[in-house]
Short mmCIF file of C-alpha atoms in Angstrom, two decimals:
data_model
loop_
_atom_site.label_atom_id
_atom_site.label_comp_id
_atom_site.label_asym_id
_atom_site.label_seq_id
_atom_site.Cartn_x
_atom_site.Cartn_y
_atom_site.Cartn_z
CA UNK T 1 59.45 -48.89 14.95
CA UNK T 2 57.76 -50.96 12.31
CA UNK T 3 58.50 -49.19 8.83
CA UNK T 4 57.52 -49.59 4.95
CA UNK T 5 60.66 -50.35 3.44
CA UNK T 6 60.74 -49.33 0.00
CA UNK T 7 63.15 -51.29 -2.98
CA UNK T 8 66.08 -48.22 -3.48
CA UNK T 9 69.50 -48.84 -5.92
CA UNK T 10 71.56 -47.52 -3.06
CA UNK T 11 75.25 -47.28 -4.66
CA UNK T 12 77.92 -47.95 -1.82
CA UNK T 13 81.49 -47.50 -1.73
CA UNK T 14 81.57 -50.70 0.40
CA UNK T 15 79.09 -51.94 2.71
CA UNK T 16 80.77 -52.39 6.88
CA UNK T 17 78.38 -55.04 7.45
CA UNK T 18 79.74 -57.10 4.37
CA UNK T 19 82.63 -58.30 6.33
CA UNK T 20 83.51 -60.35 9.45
CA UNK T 21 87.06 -60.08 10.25
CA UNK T 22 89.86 -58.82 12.84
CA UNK T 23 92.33 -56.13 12.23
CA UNK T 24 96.16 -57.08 12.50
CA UNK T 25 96.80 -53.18 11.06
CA UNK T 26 95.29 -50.42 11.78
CA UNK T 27 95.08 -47.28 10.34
CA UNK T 28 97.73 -45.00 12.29
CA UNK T 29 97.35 -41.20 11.94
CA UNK T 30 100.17 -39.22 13.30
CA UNK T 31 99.34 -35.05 13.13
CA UNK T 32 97.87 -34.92 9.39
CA UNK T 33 99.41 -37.84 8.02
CA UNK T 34 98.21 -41.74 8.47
CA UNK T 35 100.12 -44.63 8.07
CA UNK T 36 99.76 -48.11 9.98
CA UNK T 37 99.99 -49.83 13.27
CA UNK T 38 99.51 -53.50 14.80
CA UNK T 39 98.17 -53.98 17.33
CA UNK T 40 101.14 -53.68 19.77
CA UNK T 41 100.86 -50.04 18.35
CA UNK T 42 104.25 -50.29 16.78
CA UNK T 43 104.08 -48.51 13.26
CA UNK T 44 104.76 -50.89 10.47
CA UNK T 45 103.85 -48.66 7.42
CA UNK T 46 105.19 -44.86 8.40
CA UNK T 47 102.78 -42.04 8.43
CA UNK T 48 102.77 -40.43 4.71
CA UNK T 49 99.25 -40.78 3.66
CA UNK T 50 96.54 -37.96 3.34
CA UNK T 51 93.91 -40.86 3.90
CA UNK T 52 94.30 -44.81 4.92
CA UNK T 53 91.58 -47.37 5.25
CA UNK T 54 91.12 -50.61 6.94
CA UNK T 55 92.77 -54.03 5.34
CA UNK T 56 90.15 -56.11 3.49
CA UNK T 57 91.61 -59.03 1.47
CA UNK T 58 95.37 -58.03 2.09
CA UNK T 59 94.74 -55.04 0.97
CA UNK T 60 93.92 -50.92 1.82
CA UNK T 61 92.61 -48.37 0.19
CA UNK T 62 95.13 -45.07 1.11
CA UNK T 63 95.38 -41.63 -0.30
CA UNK T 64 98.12 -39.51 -1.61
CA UNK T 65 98.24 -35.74 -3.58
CA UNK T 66 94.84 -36.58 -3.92
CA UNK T 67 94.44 -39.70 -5.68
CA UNK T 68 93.85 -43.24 -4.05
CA UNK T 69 94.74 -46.61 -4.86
CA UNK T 70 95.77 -49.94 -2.98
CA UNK T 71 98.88 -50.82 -0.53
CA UNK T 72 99.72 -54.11 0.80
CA UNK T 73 101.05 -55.27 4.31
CA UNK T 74 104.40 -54.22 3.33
CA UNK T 75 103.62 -50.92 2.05
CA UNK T 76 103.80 -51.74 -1.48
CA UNK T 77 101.92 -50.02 -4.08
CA UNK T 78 99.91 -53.09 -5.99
CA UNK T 79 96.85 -50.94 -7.23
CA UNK T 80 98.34 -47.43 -8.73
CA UNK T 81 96.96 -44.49 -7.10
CA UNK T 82 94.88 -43.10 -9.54
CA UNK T 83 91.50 -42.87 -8.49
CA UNK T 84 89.23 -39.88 -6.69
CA UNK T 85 87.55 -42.58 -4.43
CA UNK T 86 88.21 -46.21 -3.78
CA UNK T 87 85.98 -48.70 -1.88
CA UNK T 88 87.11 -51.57 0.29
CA UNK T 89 87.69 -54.97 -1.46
CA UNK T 90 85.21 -57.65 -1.27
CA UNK T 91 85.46 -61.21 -2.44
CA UNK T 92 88.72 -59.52 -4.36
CA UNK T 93 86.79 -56.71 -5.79
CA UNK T 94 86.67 -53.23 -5.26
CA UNK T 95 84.26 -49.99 -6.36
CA UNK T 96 86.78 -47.22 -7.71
CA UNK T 97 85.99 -43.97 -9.22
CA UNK T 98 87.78 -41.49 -11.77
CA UNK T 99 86.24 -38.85 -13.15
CA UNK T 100 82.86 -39.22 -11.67
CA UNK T 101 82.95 -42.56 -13.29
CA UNK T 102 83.03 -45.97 -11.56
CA UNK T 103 84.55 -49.38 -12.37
CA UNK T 104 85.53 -52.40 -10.42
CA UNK T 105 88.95 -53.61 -9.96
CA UNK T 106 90.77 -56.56 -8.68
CA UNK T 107 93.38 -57.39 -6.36
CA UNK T 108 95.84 -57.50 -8.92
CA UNK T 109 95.05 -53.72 -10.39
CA UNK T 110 92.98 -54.69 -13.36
CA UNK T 111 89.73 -53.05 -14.50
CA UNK T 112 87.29 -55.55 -15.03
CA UNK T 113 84.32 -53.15 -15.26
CA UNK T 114 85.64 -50.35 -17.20
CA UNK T 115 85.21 -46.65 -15.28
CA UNK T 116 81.95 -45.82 -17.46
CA UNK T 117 79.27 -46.10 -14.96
CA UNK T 118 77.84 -43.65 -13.28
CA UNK T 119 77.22 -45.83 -10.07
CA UNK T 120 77.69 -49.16 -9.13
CA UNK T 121 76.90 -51.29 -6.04
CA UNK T 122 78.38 -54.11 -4.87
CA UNK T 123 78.55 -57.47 -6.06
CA UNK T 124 75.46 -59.74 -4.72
CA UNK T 125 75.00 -63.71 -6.36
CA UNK T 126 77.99 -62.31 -9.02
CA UNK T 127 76.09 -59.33 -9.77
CA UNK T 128 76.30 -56.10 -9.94
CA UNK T 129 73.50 -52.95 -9.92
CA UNK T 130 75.15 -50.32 -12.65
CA UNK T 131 73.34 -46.73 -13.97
CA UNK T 132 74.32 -45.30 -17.15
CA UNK T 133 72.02 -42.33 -18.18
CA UNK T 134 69.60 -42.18 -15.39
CA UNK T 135 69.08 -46.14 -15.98
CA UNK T 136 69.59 -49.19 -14.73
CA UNK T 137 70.59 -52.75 -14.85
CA UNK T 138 73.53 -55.48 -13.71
CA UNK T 139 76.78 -56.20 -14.79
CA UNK T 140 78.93 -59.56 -14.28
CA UNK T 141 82.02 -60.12 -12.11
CA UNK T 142 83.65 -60.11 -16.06
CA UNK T 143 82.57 -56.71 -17.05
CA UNK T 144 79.60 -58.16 -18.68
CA UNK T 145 76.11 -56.65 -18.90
CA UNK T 146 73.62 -59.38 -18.06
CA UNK T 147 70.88 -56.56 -18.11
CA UNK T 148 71.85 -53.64 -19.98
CA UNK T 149 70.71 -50.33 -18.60
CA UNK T 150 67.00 -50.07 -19.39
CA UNK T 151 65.14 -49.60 -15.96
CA UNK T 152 64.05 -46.87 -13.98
CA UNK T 153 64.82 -48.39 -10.90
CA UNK T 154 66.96 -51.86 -9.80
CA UNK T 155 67.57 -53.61 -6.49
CA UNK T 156 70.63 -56.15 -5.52
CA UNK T 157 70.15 -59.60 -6.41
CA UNK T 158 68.56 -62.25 -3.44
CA UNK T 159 67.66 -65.41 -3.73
CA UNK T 160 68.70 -65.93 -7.62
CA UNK T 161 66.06 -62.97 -8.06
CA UNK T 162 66.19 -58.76 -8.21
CA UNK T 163 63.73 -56.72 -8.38
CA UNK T 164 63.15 -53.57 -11.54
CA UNK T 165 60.83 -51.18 -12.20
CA UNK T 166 60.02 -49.68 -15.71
CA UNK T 167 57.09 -47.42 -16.45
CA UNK T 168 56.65 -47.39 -12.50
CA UNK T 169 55.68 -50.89 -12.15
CA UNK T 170 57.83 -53.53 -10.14
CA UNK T 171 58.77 -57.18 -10.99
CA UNK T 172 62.13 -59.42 -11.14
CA UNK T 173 64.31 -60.55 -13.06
CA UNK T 174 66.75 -63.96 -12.60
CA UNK T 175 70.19 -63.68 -12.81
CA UNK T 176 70.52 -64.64 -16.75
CA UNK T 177 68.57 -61.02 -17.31
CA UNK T 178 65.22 -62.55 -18.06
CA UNK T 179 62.17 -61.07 -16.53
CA UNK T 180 60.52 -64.17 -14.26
CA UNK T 181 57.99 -62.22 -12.36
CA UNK T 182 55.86 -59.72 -14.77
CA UNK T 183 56.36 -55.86 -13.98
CA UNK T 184 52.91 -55.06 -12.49
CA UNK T 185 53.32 -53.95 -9.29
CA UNK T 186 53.27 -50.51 -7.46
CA UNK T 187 56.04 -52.17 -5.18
CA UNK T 188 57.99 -54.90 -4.11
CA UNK T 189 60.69 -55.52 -1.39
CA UNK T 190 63.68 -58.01 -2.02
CA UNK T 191 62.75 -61.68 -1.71
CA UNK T 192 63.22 -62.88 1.97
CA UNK T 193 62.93 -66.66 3.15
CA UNK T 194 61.48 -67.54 -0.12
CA UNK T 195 58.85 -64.75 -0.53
CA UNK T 196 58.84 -61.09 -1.42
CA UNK T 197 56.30 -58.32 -0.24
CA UNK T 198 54.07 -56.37 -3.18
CA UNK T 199 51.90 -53.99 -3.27
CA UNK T 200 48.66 -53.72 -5.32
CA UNK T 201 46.16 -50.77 -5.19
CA UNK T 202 46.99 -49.60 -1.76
CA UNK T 203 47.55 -52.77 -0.10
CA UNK T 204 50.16 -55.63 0.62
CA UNK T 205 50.44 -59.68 0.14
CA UNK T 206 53.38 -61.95 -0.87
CA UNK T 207 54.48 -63.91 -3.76
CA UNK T 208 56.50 -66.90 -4.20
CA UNK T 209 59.66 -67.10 -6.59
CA UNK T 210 57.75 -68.51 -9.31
CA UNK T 211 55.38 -65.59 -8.95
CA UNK T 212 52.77 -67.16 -7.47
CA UNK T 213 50.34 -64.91 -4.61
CA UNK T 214 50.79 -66.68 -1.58
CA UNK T 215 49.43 -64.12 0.55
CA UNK T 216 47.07 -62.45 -1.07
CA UNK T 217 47.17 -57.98 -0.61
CA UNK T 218 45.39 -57.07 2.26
CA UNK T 219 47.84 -55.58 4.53
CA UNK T 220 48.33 -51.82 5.05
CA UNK T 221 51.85 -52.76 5.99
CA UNK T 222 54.10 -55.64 5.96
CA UNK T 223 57.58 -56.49 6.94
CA UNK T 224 59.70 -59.25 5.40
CA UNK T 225 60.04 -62.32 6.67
CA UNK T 226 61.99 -63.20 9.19
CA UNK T 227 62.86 -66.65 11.01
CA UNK T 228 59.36 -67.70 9.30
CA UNK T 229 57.54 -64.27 10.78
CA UNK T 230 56.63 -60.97 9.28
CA UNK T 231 54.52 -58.06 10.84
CA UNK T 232 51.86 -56.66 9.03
CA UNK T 233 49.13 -54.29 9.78
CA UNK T 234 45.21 -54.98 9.16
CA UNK T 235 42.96 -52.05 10.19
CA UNK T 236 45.24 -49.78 12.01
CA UNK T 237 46.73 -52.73 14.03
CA UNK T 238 50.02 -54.36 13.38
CA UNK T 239 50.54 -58.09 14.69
CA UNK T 240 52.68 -60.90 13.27
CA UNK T 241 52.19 -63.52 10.20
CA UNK T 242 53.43 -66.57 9.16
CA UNK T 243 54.48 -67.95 5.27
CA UNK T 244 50.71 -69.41 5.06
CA UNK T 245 49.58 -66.29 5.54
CA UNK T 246 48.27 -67.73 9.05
CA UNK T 247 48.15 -65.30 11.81
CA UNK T 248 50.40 -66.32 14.38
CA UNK T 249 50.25 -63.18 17.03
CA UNK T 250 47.24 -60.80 17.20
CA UNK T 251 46.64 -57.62 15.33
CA UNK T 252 46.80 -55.91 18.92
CA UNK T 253 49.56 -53.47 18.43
CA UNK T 254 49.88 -49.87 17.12
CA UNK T 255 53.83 -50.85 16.33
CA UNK T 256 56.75 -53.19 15.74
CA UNK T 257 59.87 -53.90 15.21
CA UNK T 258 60.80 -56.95 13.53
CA UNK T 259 62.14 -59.98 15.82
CA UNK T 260 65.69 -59.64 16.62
CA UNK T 261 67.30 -62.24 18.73
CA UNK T 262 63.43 -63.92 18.89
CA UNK T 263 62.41 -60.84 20.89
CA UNK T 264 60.59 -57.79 19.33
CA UNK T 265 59.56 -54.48 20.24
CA UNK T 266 55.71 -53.81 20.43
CA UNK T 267 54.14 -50.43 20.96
CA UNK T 268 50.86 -50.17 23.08
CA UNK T 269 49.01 -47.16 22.85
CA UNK T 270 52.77 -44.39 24.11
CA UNK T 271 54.38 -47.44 25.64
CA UNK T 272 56.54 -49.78 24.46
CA UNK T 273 57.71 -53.34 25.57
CA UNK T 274 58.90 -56.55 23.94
CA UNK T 275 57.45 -59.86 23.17
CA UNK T 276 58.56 -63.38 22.21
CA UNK T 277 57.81 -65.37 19.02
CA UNK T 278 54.87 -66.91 20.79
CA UNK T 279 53.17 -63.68 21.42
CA UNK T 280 54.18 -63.76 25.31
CA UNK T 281 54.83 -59.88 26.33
CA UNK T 282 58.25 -61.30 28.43
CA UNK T 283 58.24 -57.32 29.50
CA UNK T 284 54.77 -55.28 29.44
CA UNK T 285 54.94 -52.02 27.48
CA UNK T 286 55.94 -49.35 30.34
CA UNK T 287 58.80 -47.69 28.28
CA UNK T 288 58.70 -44.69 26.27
CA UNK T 289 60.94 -45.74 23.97
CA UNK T 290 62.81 -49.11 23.56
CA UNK T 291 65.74 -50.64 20.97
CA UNK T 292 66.14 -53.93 19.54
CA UNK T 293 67.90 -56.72 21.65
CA UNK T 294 71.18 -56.80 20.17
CA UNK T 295 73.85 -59.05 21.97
CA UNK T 296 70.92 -60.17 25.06
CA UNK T 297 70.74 -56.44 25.96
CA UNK T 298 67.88 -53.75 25.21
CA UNK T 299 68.66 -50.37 25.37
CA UNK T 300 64.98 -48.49 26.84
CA UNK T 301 63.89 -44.97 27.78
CA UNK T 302 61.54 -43.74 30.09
CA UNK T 303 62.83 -40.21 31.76
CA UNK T 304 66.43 -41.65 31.59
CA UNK T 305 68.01 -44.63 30.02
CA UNK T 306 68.17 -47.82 30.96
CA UNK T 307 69.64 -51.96 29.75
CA UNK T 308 67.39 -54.39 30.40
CA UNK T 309 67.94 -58.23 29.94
CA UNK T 310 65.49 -60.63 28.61
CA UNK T 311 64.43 -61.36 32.57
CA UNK T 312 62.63 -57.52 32.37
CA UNK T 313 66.22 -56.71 35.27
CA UNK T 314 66.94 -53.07 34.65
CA UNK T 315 70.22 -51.55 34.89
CA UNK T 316 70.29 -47.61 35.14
CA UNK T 317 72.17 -45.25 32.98
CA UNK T 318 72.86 -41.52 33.90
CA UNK T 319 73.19 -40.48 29.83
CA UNK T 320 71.88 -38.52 27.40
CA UNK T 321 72.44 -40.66 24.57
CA UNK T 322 72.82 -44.43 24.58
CA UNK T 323 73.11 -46.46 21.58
CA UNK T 324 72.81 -50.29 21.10
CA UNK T 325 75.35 -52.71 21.81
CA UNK T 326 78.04 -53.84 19.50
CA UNK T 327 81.18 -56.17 20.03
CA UNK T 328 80.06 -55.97 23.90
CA UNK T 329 80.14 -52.33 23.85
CA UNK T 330 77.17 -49.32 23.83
CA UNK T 331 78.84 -45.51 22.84
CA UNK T 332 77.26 -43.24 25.34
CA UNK T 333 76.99 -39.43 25.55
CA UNK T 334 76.87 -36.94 27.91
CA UNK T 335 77.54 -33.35 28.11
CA UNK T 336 78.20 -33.62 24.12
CA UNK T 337 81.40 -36.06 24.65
CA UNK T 338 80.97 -39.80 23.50
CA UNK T 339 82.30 -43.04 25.44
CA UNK T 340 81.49 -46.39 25.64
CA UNK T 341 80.07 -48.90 27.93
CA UNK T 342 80.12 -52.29 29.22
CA UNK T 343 76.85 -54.59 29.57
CA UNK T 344 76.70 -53.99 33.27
CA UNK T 345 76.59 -50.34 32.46
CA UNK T 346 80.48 -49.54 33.36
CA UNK T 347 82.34 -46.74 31.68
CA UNK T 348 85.11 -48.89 29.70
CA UNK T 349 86.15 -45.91 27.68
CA UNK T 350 85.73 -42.74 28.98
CA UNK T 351 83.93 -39.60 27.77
CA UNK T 352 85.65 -37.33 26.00
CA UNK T 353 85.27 -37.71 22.22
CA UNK T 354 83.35 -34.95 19.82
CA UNK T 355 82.11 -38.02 17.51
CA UNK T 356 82.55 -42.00 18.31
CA UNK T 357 81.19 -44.87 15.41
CA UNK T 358 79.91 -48.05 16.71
CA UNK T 359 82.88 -50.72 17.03
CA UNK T 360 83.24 -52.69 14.06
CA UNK T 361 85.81 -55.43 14.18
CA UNK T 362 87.31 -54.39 16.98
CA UNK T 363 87.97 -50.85 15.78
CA UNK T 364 85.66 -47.72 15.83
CA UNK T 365 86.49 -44.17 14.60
CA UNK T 366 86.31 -41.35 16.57
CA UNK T 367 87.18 -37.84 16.73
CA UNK T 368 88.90 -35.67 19.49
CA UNK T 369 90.07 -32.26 19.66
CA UNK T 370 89.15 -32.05 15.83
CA UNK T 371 91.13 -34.80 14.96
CA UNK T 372 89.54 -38.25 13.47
CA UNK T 373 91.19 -41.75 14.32
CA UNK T 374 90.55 -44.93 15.68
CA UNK T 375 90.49 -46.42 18.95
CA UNK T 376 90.76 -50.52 19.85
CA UNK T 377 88.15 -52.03 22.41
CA UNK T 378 91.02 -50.95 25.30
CA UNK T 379 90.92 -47.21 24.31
CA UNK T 380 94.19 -47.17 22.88
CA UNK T 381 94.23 -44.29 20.47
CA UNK T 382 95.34 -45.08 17.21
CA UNK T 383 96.87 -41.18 16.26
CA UNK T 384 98.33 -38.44 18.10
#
């Protein structure tokens, strides 16, 4: 449900939602050891690895007596293995670690962000969130600090803008290091559509990206902005705003979600339903408990699970855990073994895995009989 999101330097190996690709090789585990397989299942890199990731930018990330480094398609070592952990490459960059120290690399093996850094995220608008000594600040795609460390707290760059905190007070800075927005708030989110939410003694508005308070703080809560709307809540009741600071749909709810595909989740009194960008409940609260539409499809509780379209049609699930829909397929649980399901609610892969990920490119990792793999979107099991 509708949630203050605070501004956090989350440091990530690599972020799964950063790419958009299919997998021609998979990661192949046979007993302890993983190698690679297409997607015939034919091996094409033998099993010798302690660890193997997915390819990203002709390249994976594989482990062996306990160091990591990069492979290509052929098996050849192009990165030496030499690191403790090593993140997926991104726009031909990759997070690696030695010695509780990180760095970047490229796809030719080169540090171009030495391994002195105590974190560092991934690269957003060229940039890059570092911490040295319990501070932070950004470093450049050539190993240069823009912003040296001097903050208490840093967010990823958006919009040409990033948000830092010093003496626990919030501003931005552009991407040349230069502080554009003073430090005086208690909090900020990321810019979002043009606008960013702060906080000011205990209440919420927006600013522009010159600074400027378009919407002045009077909000208990706020979302960001999304396809023009955010949610906010005014004495006790949330409803939805537009960039004017206009309200658009009442201050009638005691949740919401944000909109996802122009349908969001609204929470009367202990029921829940969904309703459209005009306002419109399109299906009165009657549900316990309800997900976002994801793919046309809502997953919703109320004694047992249920999808539901954007019509209100129900189909009915027999399940004890249902999750939302990716790539066309839910994982579902019941009697502690995980499966997955079509949109009409069919079992397409059956029941019988300890752990199963959401699919992700046409892959997703599971684990059965206390072994971890992956399976494809037919079931076929990628180790044995």
């Amino acid at each position: 449900m509708f949630r203050l999101r605070a501004i956090a330097a989350i440091l990530t190996i690599a972020s799964a939602e950063a790419f958009a690709q299919t997998h021609d090789f998979i990661p192949y585990r046979s007993d302890t050891l993983w190698g690679y397989a297409d997607t015939l299942m034919r091996i094409v890199i033998m099993p010798k690895y302690e660890s193997a990731q997915l390819f990203y930018g002709k390249l994976a990330a594989v482990k062996l007596h306990g160091k990591m480094g990069y492979i290509d398609k052929s098996g050849q070592v192009v990165v030496p293995l030499i690191y403790d952990r090593a993140g997926n490459f991104v726009d031909g960059f990759a997070l690696v670690e030695a010695d509780k120290k990180w760095g970047v690399v490229d796809k030719n093996g080169n540090e171009i962000i030495p391994l002195k850094y105590s974190g560092i995220g991934q690269f957003y608008e060229d940039l890059a969130i570092m911490s040295l000594n319990n501070k932070w600040g950004y470093v450049s795609k050539f190993g240069n600090e823009i912003v040296p460390p001097q903050y208490q707290g840093a967010s990823k760059f958006s919009n040409g803008l990033a948000a830092v905190m010093k003496d626990y007070k919030w501003g931005f800075v552009n991407t040349s290091g230069k502080e554009v927005i003073r430090l005086k708030y208690d909090k900020v989110h990321d810019f979002s559509e043009g606008l960013a939410a702060f906080m000011q003694n205990g209440r919420w508005g927006f600013i522009d990206m010159n600074g400027r308070e378009v919407i002045p703080p009077q909000y208990q809560t706020v979302s960001d902005f999304k396809g023009g709307l955010a949610a906010a809540r005014l004495n006790g009741k949330v409803g939805f705003i537009n960039k004017s600071g206009v309200k658009v749909i009442a201050f009638k709810y005691d949740n919401a979600n944000d909109f996802s595909e122009d349908k969001a989740v609204v929470q009367k009194g202990d029921l829940v339903g969904f309703i459209n960008k005009k306002g419109k409940e399109i299906i009165k609260p009657k549900y316990q408990a309800a997900y976002d539409f994801t793919e046309g499809i809502a997953v919703v509780y109320s004694h047992a699970y249920a999808l539901v379209d954007e019509t209100g049609e129900e189909t009915p699930l027999f399940f004890e855990e249902v999750r939302s829909f990716r790539e066309g397929l839910a994982a579902v649980q019941r009697n502690g073994k995980w499966g997955f399901i079509d949109k009409e609610g069919n079992v397409a892969i059956p029941l019988k895995y300890a752990h199963a990920d959401d699919f992700l490119e046409g892959v997703a990792v599971v684990n059965h009989n206390g072994k971890w793999g992956y399976i494809d979107k037919k079931g076929r099991e990628f180790f044995r």
